[in-house]
């Protein structure tokens, strides 16, 4: 099988990972070798569950789940998805519904208090690490033998190097990953191409080009902020996608991609992200755009609805997007503007060159540690394996019911949506939206899968975008550097103060309420919050692992 470029980059670490997986834990055994006694936990489970088999509980079961309600397709209890899921699996999901804007904070409260639902999806690594020391979440890798579909994907797609960075010192990981066969990039920027044509501009190839494009837009439309952005995820400053994309261009991490410890492939060590030169360069770039009135300062505080309204009213020409929001929201919003057209542009390039900061692992599922004592634990793991990892479960969650919402197969290219169903612009004549009407294609359940399944959701336009992005080289994977339980507990305590400082000062630097001439003072503030000790812990763990495993 053809490996992704990311897998090739990580292949050198696979042997080291295998060694880690074979290392002894506290009792001399690991999640791969430790015999688990499930004799008291098999109620409702299938006696024989394997790859390619439909999971159906032997008795009706109910599993509590934390359910993100997406603003684009708000949760409905009576969605066909839930009814059909129960019909197929004999499982009813009991939802704790949380708006997307509050999801991370609500999850933290529920998990920390021990009152979280059993299934906690839509969690991005390394968010799960904050809950490990307290014992609130399950070491899911201990129980992969109950999940034949996931186990097969890890082996078949050579995901071991990707998973290495998720493992803790005990050799275990605590988040079930969303798994992709290949690397791909979804998020970018939507640009009004009719405005580009009016001004005689081309699609920007670099962030310098992007700057010049915004200046030309501003000159032609002085009453407009050319870019007014979206996706604020408290407590982070808004513009999470914009920050992430620009930071990548400077070799750093920000926005959604922010992580405290960033691997520096040249120095071969971890550095503190919020103090990197690349992070400062990102801030300088954004501060320039704000000071020149090219970016709406409200981009970093406003709601999605406010950002979308400005774009729809012609008060902005550029906004963050992905493939779905481009079709489902943005194009529809400008339909009343005569001649208006919009395109998701390839991510502009910066000093880091043609790189792709994307992973074959994405948001995944945490499981409450209390689930291990449940009499239905085996059935729970079988159910999760089928819905999130089996080809049949993925196809169901994504496209629904064959013969009702779609026909054909993605594997042989015969897949088609039903004549009256539409999603992501695949069938513009369809009057029923697969997400809002039926509850399928929901980001809580739909991520990962084969490249063919992924490509099935793309229009020709999106396929061209993917082709262009796939020419780029994935950045080097961070090496394994598992922390001990004591180290993890310590850095988790430090992270709160560090994160607050980085987020607050990031916004101030961008908006110009704090001048970048105070950068050194800001770094000093991070040092006072144990930044150096934080990075020392990560580098010590890296050196310790490298010494032990080569």
XYZ file of C-alpha atoms in Angstrom:
550
model
C 0.000 0.000 0.000
C 1.175 3.509 -0.752
C 2.177 5.265 2.471
C 1.506 8.930 3.045
C 4.468 11.246 3.034
C 3.926 11.820 6.752
C 4.184 8.115 7.376
C 7.464 8.007 5.442
C 8.811 10.891 7.497
C 7.850 9.081 10.662
C 8.981 5.635 9.612
C 12.330 6.079 11.288
C 10.520 6.437 14.577
C 8.448 3.311 14.136
C 11.094 1.006 15.508
C 11.512 3.231 18.525
C 7.758 3.286 19.042
C 7.619 -0.497 18.876
C 10.261 -0.619 21.559
C 8.246 1.741 23.706
C 5.128 -0.345 23.244
C 7.099 -3.340 24.427
C 8.511 -1.626 27.498
C 7.310 -2.599 30.888
C 4.786 -0.592 32.795
C 4.323 -0.510 36.532
C 3.557 -4.206 36.626
C 5.892 -5.307 33.860
C 3.205 -5.450 31.213
C 1.833 -2.999 28.622
C -1.421 -2.323 26.886
C -0.283 -4.659 24.087
C 0.563 -7.593 26.307
C -1.436 -7.199 29.498
C -4.190 -9.755 29.802
C -7.503 -8.063 30.520
C -10.238 -9.768 32.454
C -13.565 -8.735 30.933
C -15.639 -11.552 32.408
C -17.728 -9.133 34.476
C -18.035 -6.570 31.683
C -19.557 -8.475 28.768
C -23.260 -7.849 29.256
C -24.811 -6.751 25.958
C -21.620 -7.491 23.992
C -21.373 -9.681 20.921
C -19.678 -13.012 21.572
C -17.863 -12.808 18.269
C -17.172 -9.353 16.855
C -14.686 -8.846 14.020
C -13.697 -6.612 11.104
C -16.481 -6.360 8.543
C -19.178 -7.398 11.006
C -22.203 -5.306 11.928
C -22.210 -4.605 15.648
C -25.524 -5.199 17.372
C -25.791 -5.358 21.141
C -27.345 -8.557 22.448
C -29.673 -6.464 24.634
C -30.856 -2.824 24.408
C -28.198 -0.486 25.776
C -27.945 3.235 26.480
C -24.607 5.064 26.413
C -24.275 8.682 27.620
C -22.403 10.931 25.175
C -21.241 14.535 25.183
C -22.837 15.939 22.038
C -21.452 19.054 20.363
C -24.241 21.045 18.722
C -22.803 22.633 15.590
C -24.152 26.091 14.774
C -24.419 25.033 11.128
C -26.619 22.050 11.949
C -27.946 22.379 15.513
C -28.688 19.175 17.403
C -32.093 17.556 16.921
C -33.200 14.678 19.089
C -35.365 13.222 16.315
C -32.710 13.033 13.610
C -32.899 9.920 11.440
C -29.281 9.260 12.369
C -30.194 8.429 15.964
C -33.226 6.341 15.058
C -31.352 4.279 12.492
C -28.326 3.921 14.781
C -30.509 2.345 17.450
C -32.146 0.107 14.854
C -28.786 -1.163 13.605
C -26.867 -1.433 16.860
C -29.503 -1.766 19.613
C -27.781 1.227 21.250
C -29.447 4.499 22.227
C -27.234 7.534 22.758
C -28.189 9.717 25.708
C -26.904 13.157 24.746
C -25.557 15.917 26.928
C -25.899 18.672 24.338
C -23.345 21.506 24.386
C -23.010 24.395 21.894
C -19.751 24.316 19.983
C -18.687 27.687 21.391
C -18.837 26.298 24.941
C -17.686 22.764 24.231
C -14.089 22.871 25.483
C -14.931 24.700 28.687
C -17.946 22.519 29.447
C -15.932 19.364 28.768
C -13.246 20.512 31.188
C -15.803 21.161 33.921
C -17.578 17.845 33.446
C -14.430 15.724 33.220
C -12.705 17.427 36.131
C -15.778 17.048 38.335
C -16.179 13.373 37.481
C -19.618 13.921 35.964
C -18.726 13.628 32.284
C -20.756 11.311 30.022
C -19.202 7.957 29.165
C -18.317 8.933 25.578
C -16.509 12.259 25.107
C -15.868 12.846 21.388
C -14.492 15.831 19.462
C -11.393 16.085 21.647
C -8.151 17.283 20.083
C -4.771 16.009 21.248
C -3.154 17.049 23.568
C -6.277 18.286 25.400
C -6.725 14.855 26.939
C -3.410 15.132 28.805
C -4.893 17.582 31.296
C -7.140 14.803 32.636
C -4.659 11.924 32.839
C -3.102 12.681 36.218
C -6.502 12.892 37.866
C -7.487 9.471 36.559
C -10.700 10.766 34.987
C -10.213 9.226 31.540
C -9.510 5.706 30.369
C -6.178 4.477 29.026
C -7.921 3.445 25.820
C -4.876 1.749 24.339
C -5.233 -0.956 27.000
C -8.367 -2.136 25.236
C -7.556 -1.956 21.512
C -7.995 -5.732 21.239
C -11.724 -5.057 21.692
C -11.596 -2.773 18.620
C -10.649 -4.869 15.575
C -11.359 -2.141 13.004
C -9.163 0.446 14.699
C -6.462 -2.149 15.322
C -6.428 -3.064 11.635
C -6.161 0.588 10.542
C -3.221 1.249 12.852
C -1.368 -1.657 11.287
C -2.496 -1.292 7.669
C -1.908 2.458 7.458
C 1.314 2.432 9.490
C -0.044 4.844 12.085
C 2.407 3.798 14.781
C 4.771 6.780 14.210
C 1.816 9.186 14.374
C 0.550 7.622 17.601
C 3.991 7.679 19.225
C 3.598 11.322 20.221
C 0.268 10.540 21.908
C 1.750 7.902 24.203
C 2.568 8.725 27.781
C 5.480 7.363 29.798
C 3.409 4.332 30.693
C 3.361 3.506 26.975
C -0.375 4.187 26.786
C -2.559 6.720 25.031
C -5.787 8.122 26.402
C -7.564 9.403 23.293
C -8.994 7.236 20.527
C -7.791 9.009 17.393
C -9.647 9.948 14.272
C -7.586 8.086 11.661
C -6.898 9.051 8.043
C -5.235 6.918 5.416
C -3.446 9.982 4.020
C -2.577 13.527 5.066
C -5.006 16.228 3.958
C -5.697 19.926 4.512
C -9.233 21.266 4.855
C -9.091 24.766 6.328
C -8.019 27.820 4.386
C -9.415 31.243 3.403
C -12.411 32.148 1.275
C -11.753 35.096 -1.061
C -14.219 37.068 -3.188
C -12.791 36.299 -6.625
C -15.068 38.818 -8.375
C -13.293 41.541 -6.384
C -9.938 40.137 -7.514
C -11.101 40.299 -11.114
C -12.315 43.878 -10.729
C -8.913 44.887 -9.367
C -6.889 42.836 -11.853
C -5.399 40.674 -9.106
C -4.361 37.031 -9.087
C -4.929 34.560 -6.291
C -2.134 35.233 -3.763
C 0.586 32.615 -3.627
C 2.459 33.960 -0.591
C 1.507 35.847 2.555
C 3.289 38.891 1.096
C 0.996 38.582 -1.937
C -1.932 38.226 0.448
C -0.929 41.473 2.181
C -0.772 43.292 -1.148
C -4.162 41.868 -2.144
C -5.760 43.226 1.040
C -4.138 46.636 0.465
C -5.561 46.792 -3.046
C -9.002 45.833 -1.752
C -8.807 48.513 0.947
C -7.715 51.171 -1.511
C -10.656 50.390 -3.787
C -13.128 50.069 -0.889
C -11.986 52.389 1.940
C -15.112 51.723 4.024
C -14.461 47.964 4.154
C -12.208 45.804 6.298
C -11.091 43.369 3.569
C -10.718 40.504 6.082
C -13.154 40.021 8.955
C -12.708 36.621 10.519
C -14.506 33.990 12.546
C -14.027 30.951 14.796
C -13.409 32.260 18.245
C -12.970 29.385 20.705
C -12.745 30.802 24.255
C -10.454 31.176 26.086
C -8.306 31.445 22.954
C -8.358 34.718 21.031
C -10.512 34.497 17.917
C -9.279 34.065 14.374
C -8.077 30.601 15.350
C -7.786 29.368 11.780
C -6.061 32.532 10.564
C -3.498 32.397 13.353
C -2.865 28.724 12.713
C -2.273 29.195 8.982
C 0.082 32.154 9.380
C 2.025 30.540 12.217
C 2.733 27.512 10.028
C 4.316 29.825 7.460
C 6.772 30.989 10.122
C 7.513 27.568 11.580
C 5.383 27.983 14.677
C 1.997 26.961 16.103
C -0.943 29.195 16.978
C -4.705 29.348 17.061
C -6.227 25.899 16.900
C -2.770 24.437 16.408
C -1.211 26.036 19.475
C 0.746 23.709 21.717
C 3.146 24.786 24.419
C 6.084 22.640 23.321
C 6.972 22.848 19.627
C 9.567 20.590 18.032
C 12.390 22.498 16.334
C 13.730 20.108 13.654
C 16.901 22.152 13.118
C 17.844 22.450 16.770
C 16.556 18.915 17.468
C 14.874 20.002 20.649
C 11.575 21.327 21.941
C 11.120 25.075 22.317
C 8.341 27.080 23.901
C 5.940 27.982 21.104
C 4.712 31.284 22.490
C 8.292 32.589 22.746
C 9.529 31.460 19.329
C 10.854 33.976 16.814
C 8.352 32.486 14.378
C 5.504 33.226 16.795
C 6.705 36.818 17.074
C 6.874 37.094 13.267
C 3.297 35.865 13.029
C 2.214 38.518 15.522
C 4.124 41.204 13.628
C 2.461 40.206 10.369
C -1.029 40.297 11.881
C -0.338 43.533 13.749
C 0.657 45.112 10.446
C -2.589 44.012 8.822
C -4.629 45.356 11.741
C -2.744 48.656 11.932
C -3.258 49.199 8.187
C -6.983 48.531 8.683
C -6.820 45.499 6.408
C -8.104 43.128 9.095
C -11.148 43.886 11.201
C -9.973 44.061 14.844
C -13.278 42.450 15.811
C -12.048 39.298 14.014
C -10.541 38.196 17.310
C -13.605 38.669 19.496
C -16.734 38.508 17.340
C -19.105 35.594 16.941
C -19.349 33.467 13.821
C -22.694 35.015 12.991
C -21.235 38.518 13.093
C -18.360 37.544 10.792
C -20.679 35.786 8.350
C -23.076 38.736 8.304
C -20.299 41.152 7.350
C -19.233 38.890 4.492
C -22.831 38.491 3.328
C -23.353 42.274 3.358
C -20.209 42.997 1.361
C -18.518 44.541 4.414
C -15.626 42.096 4.036
C -14.153 40.083 1.173
C -12.046 37.441 2.945
C -12.941 34.994 5.721
C -11.729 31.651 7.066
C -13.474 28.599 5.711
C -13.301 24.900 5.033
C -14.883 22.872 2.240
C -18.238 22.566 4.002
C -18.646 26.149 5.167
C -17.674 27.436 1.719
C -20.611 25.629 0.139
C -23.127 25.463 2.958
C -22.734 29.001 4.276
C -20.486 31.405 2.409
C -21.657 30.930 -1.164
C -25.276 30.993 -0.092
C -24.720 34.167 1.932
C -23.533 36.211 -1.072
C -26.144 34.909 -3.500
C -27.955 38.262 -3.378
C -24.828 40.254 -4.349
C -24.852 40.594 -8.160
C -21.867 38.846 -9.764
C -20.319 37.823 -6.441
C -18.086 34.720 -6.554
C -15.901 33.152 -3.894
C -13.122 30.551 -3.820
C -11.234 28.643 -1.130
C -7.653 29.527 -2.005
C -4.597 27.327 -1.430
C -2.963 28.332 1.845
C -0.404 31.080 1.073
C 3.268 30.281 1.578
C 5.757 31.948 3.894
C 9.382 31.635 5.011
C 8.895 27.953 5.899
C 8.221 27.172 2.241
C 5.783 24.663 0.763
C 4.991 22.782 3.951
C 1.855 21.072 5.136
C 1.118 21.038 8.843
C -1.472 18.315 8.870
C -1.735 14.981 10.581
C -3.316 11.664 9.758
C -4.714 11.787 13.286
C -7.425 14.256 14.168
C -9.922 14.871 16.927
C -10.938 11.716 18.706
C -12.886 10.137 21.542
C -12.108 10.095 25.239
C -13.860 7.550 27.454
C -14.660 8.142 31.100
C -12.477 5.971 33.332
C -15.606 4.836 35.184
C -16.706 2.966 32.046
C -14.127 0.233 32.733
C -16.179 -0.981 35.707
C -19.425 -1.107 33.736
C -21.009 -4.468 33.012
C -21.450 -3.186 29.428
C -17.830 -2.135 28.886
C -17.030 -4.646 26.129
C -20.205 -3.705 24.271
C -19.254 -0.043 24.590
C -15.858 -0.607 22.978
C -17.366 -2.754 20.229
C -19.972 -0.065 19.540
C -17.374 2.721 19.351
C -15.193 0.588 17.093
C -18.065 -0.038 14.696
C -19.415 3.513 14.533
C -16.141 5.453 14.420
C -13.795 2.979 12.718
C -15.529 0.320 10.631
C -16.056 1.036 6.909
C -19.749 0.306 7.381
C -20.065 2.599 10.400
C -18.173 5.398 8.687
C -20.356 5.156 5.580
C -23.494 5.174 7.716
C -22.411 8.140 9.847
C -21.323 10.081 6.786
C -23.965 9.385 4.169
C -26.822 7.614 5.916
C -28.973 4.814 4.561
C -28.309 3.164 1.221
C -31.354 3.424 -0.997
C -32.751 6.357 0.991
C -30.081 9.042 1.253
C -27.528 7.589 -1.185
C -26.834 4.772 -3.635
C -23.705 2.981 -4.797
C -20.250 2.589 -3.288
C -17.323 4.951 -2.781
C -14.915 2.075 -3.379
C -15.956 1.493 -6.987
C -16.900 5.109 -7.747
C -20.638 4.477 -8.110
C -21.604 6.506 -5.031
C -24.309 9.121 -5.520
C -26.504 11.063 -3.151
C -30.240 10.518 -3.474
C -31.835 12.966 -5.960
C -33.407 15.051 -3.170
C -30.369 15.088 -0.839
C -27.462 17.521 -0.834
C -24.298 18.027 1.198
C -21.202 20.128 0.482
C -22.531 20.995 -2.971
C -22.348 17.396 -4.212
C -25.953 17.533 -5.425
C -27.041 21.197 -5.732
C -30.511 20.135 -6.937
C -31.164 18.344 -3.633
C -33.584 20.155 -1.346
C -32.838 18.175 1.832
C -29.592 18.841 3.658
C -27.948 15.653 4.882
C -26.819 17.351 8.106
C -29.710 19.587 9.131
C -32.527 17.314 7.927
C -31.168 13.893 8.838
C -28.226 14.363 11.232
C -25.695 12.522 9.061
C -22.292 14.002 8.137
C -22.047 15.252 11.730
C -18.535 16.180 12.841
C -19.079 14.424 16.176
C -19.123 11.080 14.365
C -17.598 11.730 10.937
C -13.857 12.029 10.564
C -11.059 9.942 9.183
C -11.235 6.982 6.859
C -9.867 5.895 3.534
C -8.759 8.357 0.885
C -11.606 7.155 -1.347
C -14.153 7.900 1.361
C -12.606 11.319 1.917
C -12.555 12.151 -1.794
C -16.183 11.153 -2.177
C -17.218 14.344 -0.370
C -15.195 16.625 -2.639
C -16.406 18.557 -5.648
C -14.045 18.911 -8.614
C -13.128 22.334 -7.270
C -12.164 20.889 -3.897
C -10.238 18.069 -5.557
C -8.135 20.713 -7.336
C -7.492 22.390 -3.987
C -6.424 19.058 -2.508
C -4.166 18.326 -5.463
C -2.385 21.632 -4.981
C -1.991 21.190 -1.223
C -0.727 17.631 -1.618
C 2.301 18.924 -3.515
C 3.597 20.248 -0.213
C 5.822 18.431 2.240
C 4.409 17.572 5.676
C 6.391 19.031 8.534
C 8.514 16.675 10.579
C 6.680 14.756 13.252
C 7.645 15.579 16.806
C 9.554 12.642 18.305
C 8.220 10.574 21.169
C 8.860 12.217 24.534
C 6.498 10.596 27.027
C 6.255 12.252 30.418
C 6.038 10.465 33.743
C 2.870 10.809 35.781
C 4.639 13.255 38.095
C 5.970 15.288 35.169
C 2.568 15.352 33.505
C 0.915 16.549 36.716
C 3.502 19.298 37.084
C 3.356 20.613 33.509
C -0.447 20.553 33.607
C -0.294 22.949 36.547
C 2.174 25.188 34.720
C 0.134 25.191 31.527
C -2.727 27.194 33.015
C -0.624 30.261 33.778
C 1.362 29.951 30.557
C -1.731 29.576 28.406
C -3.462 32.568 30.004
C -0.404 34.739 29.404
C 0.082 33.632 25.810
C -3.568 34.026 24.843
C -3.998 37.424 26.497
C -0.778 38.898 25.193
C -1.232 37.427 21.725
C -4.419 39.423 21.342
C -2.795 42.577 22.712
C 0.174 42.313 20.346
C -2.077 41.727 17.334
C -4.390 44.633 18.149
C -1.496 46.936 19.032
C -2.625 47.563 22.606
C 0.782 46.248 23.574
C 3.713 47.162 21.298
C 5.972 44.401 20.029
C 8.877 46.420 21.409
C 7.837 44.793 24.703
C 8.450 41.292 23.351
C 11.408 40.659 25.678
C 9.333 41.732 28.665
C 6.595 39.341 27.536
C 9.088 36.484 27.304
C 10.213 37.392 30.800
C 6.618 37.053 31.966
C 6.517 33.559 30.452
C 9.744 32.700 32.243
C 8.163 33.804 35.506
C 5.346 31.329 34.733
C 7.906 28.454 34.573
C 8.356 28.436 30.784
C 11.980 27.292 30.957
C 11.174 24.546 33.441
C 8.252 23.452 31.277
C 10.468 23.037 28.208
C 13.219 21.413 30.259
C 10.771 18.703 31.304
C 9.869 17.976 27.683
C 13.478 17.924 26.485
C 14.526 15.755 29.424
C 11.768 13.311 28.530
C 12.901 13.328 24.895
C 16.543 12.670 25.797
C 15.526 9.981 28.271
C 13.446 8.184 25.676
C 16.089 8.566 22.961
C 18.769 7.159 25.261
C 16.618 4.201 26.225
C 15.374 3.352 22.753
C 17.842 4.811 20.263
